[in-house]
Coordinates of C-alpha atoms in Angstrom, one line a residue:
M1 CA 23.6 8.4 7.0
A2 CA 26.1 11.1 6.0
T3 CA 28.9 8.4 5.9
N4 CA 26.8 6.4 3.5
R5 CA 26.1 9.4 1.3
H6 CA 29.8 10.3 1.2
A7 CA 30.7 6.7 0.2
M8 CA 28.2 6.8 -2.6
I9 CA 29.6 10.1 -3.8
R10 CA 33.1 8.6 -3.8
Y11 CA 32.0 5.5 -5.7
R12 CA 30.4 7.7 -8.4
T13 CA 33.5 9.9 -8.6
I14 CA 35.9 7.0 -8.9
D15 CA 33.6 5.5 -11.6
R16 CA 33.5 8.8 -13.5
C17 CA 37.3 9.2 -13.4
L18 CA 38.0 5.6 -14.6
S19 CA 35.4 6.0 -17.4
R20 CA 37.1 9.0 -18.9
R21 CA 38.5 8.4 -22.3
N22 CA 41.2 11.0 -22.2
K23 CA 43.0 9.5 -19.2
R24 CA 43.6 5.8 -18.9
Y25 CA 45.2 5.3 -15.5
W26 CA 44.6 7.0 -12.2
T27 CA 46.7 7.0 -9.1
W28 CA 45.1 6.8 -5.7
Q29 CA 46.1 10.4 -5.0
E30 CA 44.3 11.6 -8.1
L31 CA 41.2 9.6 -7.2
A32 CA 41.4 11.0 -3.7
Q33 CA 41.7 14.6 -5.0
A34 CA 38.7 14.2 -7.3
C35 CA 36.6 12.7 -4.5
G36 CA 37.6 15.5 -2.1
E37 CA 36.6 18.1 -4.7
E38 CA 33.2 16.4 -5.2
L39 CA 32.6 16.2 -1.4
R40 CA 33.5 19.8 -0.9
E41 CA 31.1 20.9 -3.6
Y42 CA 28.4 18.6 -2.1
E43 CA 28.8 20.0 1.5
G44 CA 29.7 23.5 0.6
E45 CA 32.7 23.7 2.9
D46 CA 36.4 22.8 3.0
R47 CA 37.1 19.2 3.5
A48 CA 40.3 17.1 3.4
A49 CA 40.6 14.5 0.6
P50 CA 40.0 10.9 1.5
S51 CA 43.0 8.9 2.7
R52 CA 44.7 6.1 0.8
D53 CA 43.1 3.5 2.9
T54 CA 39.6 4.9 2.2
I55 CA 40.2 4.9 -1.6
K56 CA 41.5 1.3 -1.5
K57 CA 38.6 0.2 0.6
D58 CA 36.2 1.9 -1.9
I59 CA 37.8 0.1 -4.8
R60 CA 37.6 -3.2 -2.9
N61 CA 33.9 -2.6 -2.4
M62 CA 33.3 -1.7 -6.0
R63 CA 35.1 -4.9 -7.1
S64 CA 33.4 -7.2 -4.6
G65 CA 29.8 -7.3 -5.7
I66 CA 28.3 -6.1 -2.4
L67 CA 27.2 -2.9 -4.1
G68 CA 25.2 -4.8 -6.7
Y69 CA 27.9 -4.8 -9.3
R70 CA 31.5 -6.0 -9.8
A71 CA 33.5 -3.2 -11.2
P72 CA 36.5 -4.5 -13.3
I73 CA 39.1 -2.2 -11.7
Q74 CA 42.6 -3.4 -12.3
W75 CA 45.9 -2.1 -10.9
D76 CA 48.9 -1.7 -13.3
P77 CA 52.2 -1.6 -11.4
R78 CA 54.0 -0.1 -14.4
E79 CA 51.6 2.8 -14.6
A80 CA 51.2 2.9 -10.8
G81 CA 47.5 3.5 -11.4
Y82 CA 44.0 2.1 -11.6
A83 CA 41.9 1.5 -14.7
Y84 CA 38.8 -0.3 -15.9
S85 CA 39.8 -3.5 -17.8
D86 CA 36.6 -3.0 -19.7
P87 CA 36.8 0.6 -21.0
G88 CA 33.0 0.6 -21.7
F89 CA 32.1 -0.3 -18.1
S90 CA 30.3 2.2 -15.8
I91 CA 28.3 1.6 -12.6
T92 CA 25.7 4.1 -14.0
Q93 CA 25.0 1.7 -16.9
M94 CA 24.5 -1.5 -14.9
P95 CA 21.3 -3.3 -15.7
L96 CA 19.2 -5.1 -13.2
G97 CA 20.7 -8.4 -12.0
T98 CA 19.0 -11.8 -12.0
A99 CA 18.1 -11.5 -8.3
D100 CA 16.5 -8.1 -9.0
V101 CA 14.3 -9.6 -11.8
E102 CA 13.3 -12.5 -9.5
A103 CA 12.3 -10.0 -6.9
L104 CA 10.2 -8.1 -9.4
R105 CA 8.5 -11.3 -10.5
E106 CA 7.6 -12.1 -6.9
A107 CA 6.1 -8.7 -6.6
M108 CA 4.2 -9.2 -9.9
S109 CA 2.6 -12.4 -8.5
L110 CA 1.0 -10.2 -5.9
L111 CA 0.2 -7.3 -8.2
R112 CA -1.7 -9.6 -10.6
Q113 CA -4.4 -10.0 -8.0
F114 CA -5.2 -6.3 -8.7
R115 CA -6.5 -6.9 -12.1
G116 CA -8.5 -3.7 -12.2
F117 CA -5.4 -1.5 -12.6
P118 CA -4.1 -1.4 -16.1
Q119 CA -0.8 -0.1 -14.7
V120 CA -0.2 -3.7 -13.4
Q121 CA -0.1 -4.9 -17.0
G122 CA 2.4 -2.2 -17.9
V123 CA 4.7 -3.3 -15.1
E124 CA 4.4 -6.9 -16.1
Q125 CA 5.6 -6.0 -19.6
V126 CA 8.6 -4.2 -18.2
V127 CA 9.5 -7.3 -16.2
A128 CA 9.2 -9.4 -19.3
K129 CA 11.5 -7.1 -21.3
V130 CA 14.2 -7.0 -18.6
S131 CA 14.0 -10.8 -18.3
E132 CA 14.5 -11.2 -22.0
A133 CA 17.4 -8.7 -22.0
L134 CA 19.2 -10.6 -19.3
R135 CA 18.3 -14.1 -20.6
V136 CA 16.7 -15.0 -17.3
R137 CA 14.9 -18.3 -17.3
P138 CA 11.1 -18.0 -16.9
A139 CA 10.0 -18.6 -13.4
S140 CA 7.5 -21.4 -12.5
E141 CA 3.9 -20.3 -12.6
R142 CA 3.0 -22.7 -9.8
T143 CA 1.0 -20.8 -7.1
V144 CA 2.7 -20.9 -3.7
L145 CA 1.1 -17.8 -2.2
Q146 CA -2.5 -16.8 -2.5
L147 CA -4.3 -13.8 -1.0
E148 CA -8.0 -13.3 -0.6
D149 CA -9.3 -12.3 -4.1
N150 CA -10.4 -8.7 -3.6
M151 CA -10.9 -8.1 -7.3
V152 CA -14.2 -9.7 -7.7
G153 CA -17.7 -8.3 -7.8
L154 CA -19.6 -5.6 -9.7
G155 CA -18.4 -2.1 -10.4
L156 CA -14.7 -2.8 -10.8
E157 CA -14.8 -1.3 -14.3
W158 CA -14.7 2.1 -12.5
L159 CA -11.6 1.3 -10.5
D160 CA -9.0 2.9 -12.7
L161 CA -11.1 6.0 -13.6
L162 CA -11.9 6.7 -9.9
Y163 CA -8.3 6.0 -8.8
R164 CA -6.9 8.4 -11.4
A165 CA -9.5 11.1 -10.6
C166 CA -8.5 10.9 -6.9
R167 CA -4.8 11.1 -7.8
D168 CA -5.2 13.9 -10.3
Q169 CA -7.8 15.8 -8.2
R170 CA -10.4 15.9 -11.0
C171 CA -14.1 16.3 -10.4
L172 CA -16.5 13.5 -11.4
L173 CA -20.0 13.3 -12.7
L174 CA -21.7 10.2 -11.1
D175 CA -25.0 8.5 -11.9
Y176 CA -25.6 6.6 -8.7
H177 CA -28.4 4.2 -7.7
P178 CA -28.7 3.6 -3.9
F179 CA -30.1 0.3 -2.7
K180 CA -33.0 2.0 -1.0
V181 CA -34.6 3.5 -4.1
P182 CA -36.5 1.7 -6.9
E183 CA -34.5 0.1 -9.7
G184 CA -34.1 2.4 -12.6
Y185 CA -34.0 5.5 -10.4
K186 CA -30.6 7.2 -10.0
F187 CA -29.0 10.3 -8.5
R188 CA -26.7 12.5 -10.5
R189 CA -24.0 14.0 -8.5
I190 CA -20.9 16.2 -9.0
V191 CA -18.2 15.1 -6.6
S192 CA -14.6 15.8 -5.8
P193 CA -13.1 12.3 -5.2
H194 CA -10.6 11.9 -2.3
L195 CA -10.2 8.2 -1.6
V196 CA -10.8 4.7 -3.0
K197 CA -11.1 2.1 -0.3
E198 CA -11.7 -1.7 -0.3
Y199 CA -13.5 -3.5 2.5
N200 CA -14.8 -7.0 2.7
N201 CA -14.3 -7.5 -1.1
R202 CA -16.3 -4.4 -2.0
W203 CA -14.9 -1.1 -3.2
F204 CA -16.0 2.4 -2.2
L205 CA -15.3 6.0 -3.3
F206 CA -15.2 8.7 -0.6
A207 CA -15.9 12.0 -2.3
H208 CA -16.9 15.6 -1.4
D209 CA -20.5 15.9 -2.7
H210 CA -20.8 19.4 -4.2
E211 CA -24.5 19.7 -3.5
A212 CA -24.5 18.2 0.0
Q213 CA -21.2 20.0 0.9
C214 CA -19.9 17.0 2.8
I215 CA -18.0 13.7 2.4
R216 CA -20.2 10.9 1.1
T217 CA -19.6 7.2 0.3
Y218 CA -20.3 5.7 -3.0
A219 CA -20.2 1.9 -3.5
F220 CA -18.7 0.9 -6.9
D221 CA -21.4 -1.6 -7.6
R222 CA -24.1 1.1 -7.3
I223 CA -22.4 3.5 -9.8
R224 CA -24.2 3.4 -13.2
Q225 CA -22.1 6.0 -15.0
A226 CA -18.9 7.9 -14.1
E227 CA -16.9 10.5 -16.1
V228 CA -14.5 13.3 -15.5
Y229 CA -16.3 16.6 -15.1
L230 CA -14.2 19.6 -16.2
L231 CA -16.9 22.3 -15.6
A232 CA -16.4 22.3 -11.8
D233 CA -13.4 23.1 -9.7
F234 CA -12.0 20.4 -7.4
I235 CA -13.0 21.0 -3.8
E236 CA -10.5 20.2 -1.1
N237 CA -11.9 18.9 2.2
P238 CA -9.3 19.5 4.9
G239 CA -11.5 17.8 7.4
F240 CA -11.2 14.5 5.6
Q241 CA -8.1 12.8 6.7
P242 CA -8.4 9.1 6.0
Q243 CA -6.4 7.9 8.9
Q244 CA -8.4 9.9 11.4
F245 CA -11.7 9.4 9.5
F246 CA -11.6 5.6 9.9
E247 CA -9.6 5.6 13.2
A248 CA -12.6 4.5 15.3
V249 CA -14.6 2.4 12.9
I250 CA -14.8 -1.1 11.7
G251 CA -15.5 -1.1 7.9
V252 CA -16.4 2.0 5.9
S253 CA -19.5 3.4 7.4
V254 CA -19.2 6.6 9.5
P255 CA -22.7 7.5 10.7
T256 CA -23.3 11.3 10.9
G257 CA -23.4 12.5 14.5
R258 CA -22.2 9.4 16.1
Q259 CA -19.1 9.6 18.3
P260 CA -16.7 6.9 19.4
E261 CA -17.5 5.3 22.7
P262 CA -16.1 2.5 24.9
V263 CA -17.2 -1.0 23.9
L264 CA -16.9 -4.1 26.1
L265 CA -17.2 -7.6 24.6
K266 CA -17.1 -10.9 26.5
A267 CA -15.7 -13.8 24.5
T268 CA -15.7 -17.5 25.3
P269 CA -12.2 -19.1 25.9
E270 CA -12.1 -20.5 22.4
R271 CA -13.2 -17.3 20.7
A272 CA -11.0 -15.2 22.9
R273 CA -7.9 -17.0 21.6
Y274 CA -9.1 -16.2 18.1
I275 CA -9.7 -12.6 18.9
E276 CA -6.4 -12.2 20.6
T277 CA -4.5 -13.4 17.5
K278 CA -6.7 -11.5 15.1
P279 CA -7.8 -8.2 16.8
L280 CA -11.1 -6.7 15.7
H281 CA -9.7 -3.2 15.8
P282 CA -6.4 -1.5 16.8
S283 CA -7.9 -0.1 20.0
Q284 CA -8.5 -3.6 21.3
H285 CA -7.0 -4.5 24.7
V286 CA -7.9 -7.0 27.4
H287 CA -10.1 -5.4 30.1
E288 CA -10.6 -8.4 32.3
Q289 CA -9.7 -12.2 32.2
A290 CA -11.9 -14.6 34.1
A291 CA -10.8 -17.8 35.8
D292 CA -12.8 -20.0 33.3
G293 CA -10.7 -18.5 30.4
S294 CA -13.3 -16.1 29.1
V295 CA -12.0 -12.7 28.3
I296 CA -13.6 -9.2 28.3
F297 CA -12.1 -7.1 25.5
A298 CA -12.3 -3.3 25.5
Y299 CA -12.5 -1.1 22.4
Y300 CA -13.1 2.5 21.4
L301 CA -15.5 2.5 18.5
V302 CA -18.3 4.2 16.5
H303 CA -21.4 2.1 16.4
N304 CA -22.1 1.2 12.8
V305 CA -23.6 -1.6 10.7
E306 CA -20.2 -3.3 10.1
L307 CA -19.6 -3.5 13.8
E308 CA -23.0 -5.2 14.3
N309 CA -22.4 -7.6 11.4
Q310 CA -19.0 -8.5 12.8
L311 CA -20.5 -9.2 16.3
L312 CA -23.4 -11.3 14.9
S313 CA -20.9 -13.4 12.9
F314 CA -19.5 -14.6 16.3
G315 CA -22.9 -16.0 17.2
E316 CA -23.2 -17.1 20.8
T317 CA -19.4 -17.0 21.5
V318 CA -19.3 -13.2 22.0
E319 CA -21.6 -11.1 24.3
V320 CA -21.9 -7.3 24.1
L321 CA -21.7 -5.9 27.7
S322 CA -21.7 -2.2 26.8
P323 CA -22.8 0.2 25.6
L324 CA -26.5 -0.5 26.1
S325 CA -27.4 0.9 22.7
L326 CA -25.2 -1.6 20.9
R327 CA -26.3 -4.5 23.2
K328 CA -29.9 -3.6 22.4
A329 CA -29.3 -3.4 18.6
I330 CA -27.7 -6.9 18.7
T331 CA -30.6 -8.2 20.8
L332 CA -33.2 -7.0 18.4
R333 CA -31.4 -8.5 15.4
A334 CA -30.9 -11.8 17.2
Q335 CA -34.6 -11.9 18.1
A336 CA -35.5 -11.3 14.5
L337 CA -33.2 -14.1 13.5
C338 CA -34.8 -16.4 16.0
R339 CA -38.3 -15.5 14.7
L340 CA -37.1 -16.3 11.2
Y341 CA -35.8 -19.7 12.0
A342 CA -38.8 -20.4 14.3
V343 CA -41.1 -20.0 11.3
I344 CA -38.9 -22.2 9.1
W345 CA -38.7 -24.9 11.8
A346 CA -42.5 -24.8 12.4
D347 CA -43.0 -25.2 8.6
K348 CA -40.8 -28.3 8.5
T349 CA -42.4 -30.0 11.5
R350 CA -46.0 -29.7 10.2

């Protein structure tokens, strides 16, 4: 790494020398002396000046284009020195190249899917300006890569405000309507926002509730009003570390008082191949493999509603072996499902 830094210092020093108006030509010895002085100042200790071979190699690199530019360095045998053939050239003034703009456009094709962030529009305008300045031909708008659209649903109008409040550590005043209360009723809360998180095409705010004195989850689509609240101090919550907070959960629900526990799932051969290629959770590993191709997968998870929903989505292809509490919860929901369809089937056969 030090060698790379030293090379970059030499390139900048050579460029600065060749860009000086009061001196046209530079010998390799003069360039080496200037580079040595710059390196000594950088490292704070005595250091020998670069060799002739090092300076010549640096000049070749600057000319070649491998550094992202082609410095017009010429050698004049009469002056026995180097100079820029274009006196106005400097590596510090190089614009983005065509390849750079194309890379930005590729990134923009992904960023456009995050339509809730006005910053994306600002970046897109910058890319357009650079393209115009370099006379780069507009790229095809044909879609060749498409991600799952995670910018749909209610509540996305709050995305930029909540994101900025988390970033700037500003308190928020929220009017929130939980699903479990009658329509028209709402809670008013002062919160210190910590994290915005997306799961299953829904967005959530994790914030320290000033009244409850704990981290709570607020779904965007249940927020009725949100504004920055300047009359309260932002409260840090050192216990909330997102990576650790969600380490043992699937989804966004972290039930109070529940601890992670070992989970064993038995999958049919067909489903096992799917689960092996798309793990349900980072803790997943094969616990046992049967002769018929079925596989028992082991996990370390908190029992929450998202875990139940994920298991139910597998239908009869996955069986919960343990813990008993999770097996019982899935059994009760499966029985309720059977009763529902039994009633529908009975109605149709009358």
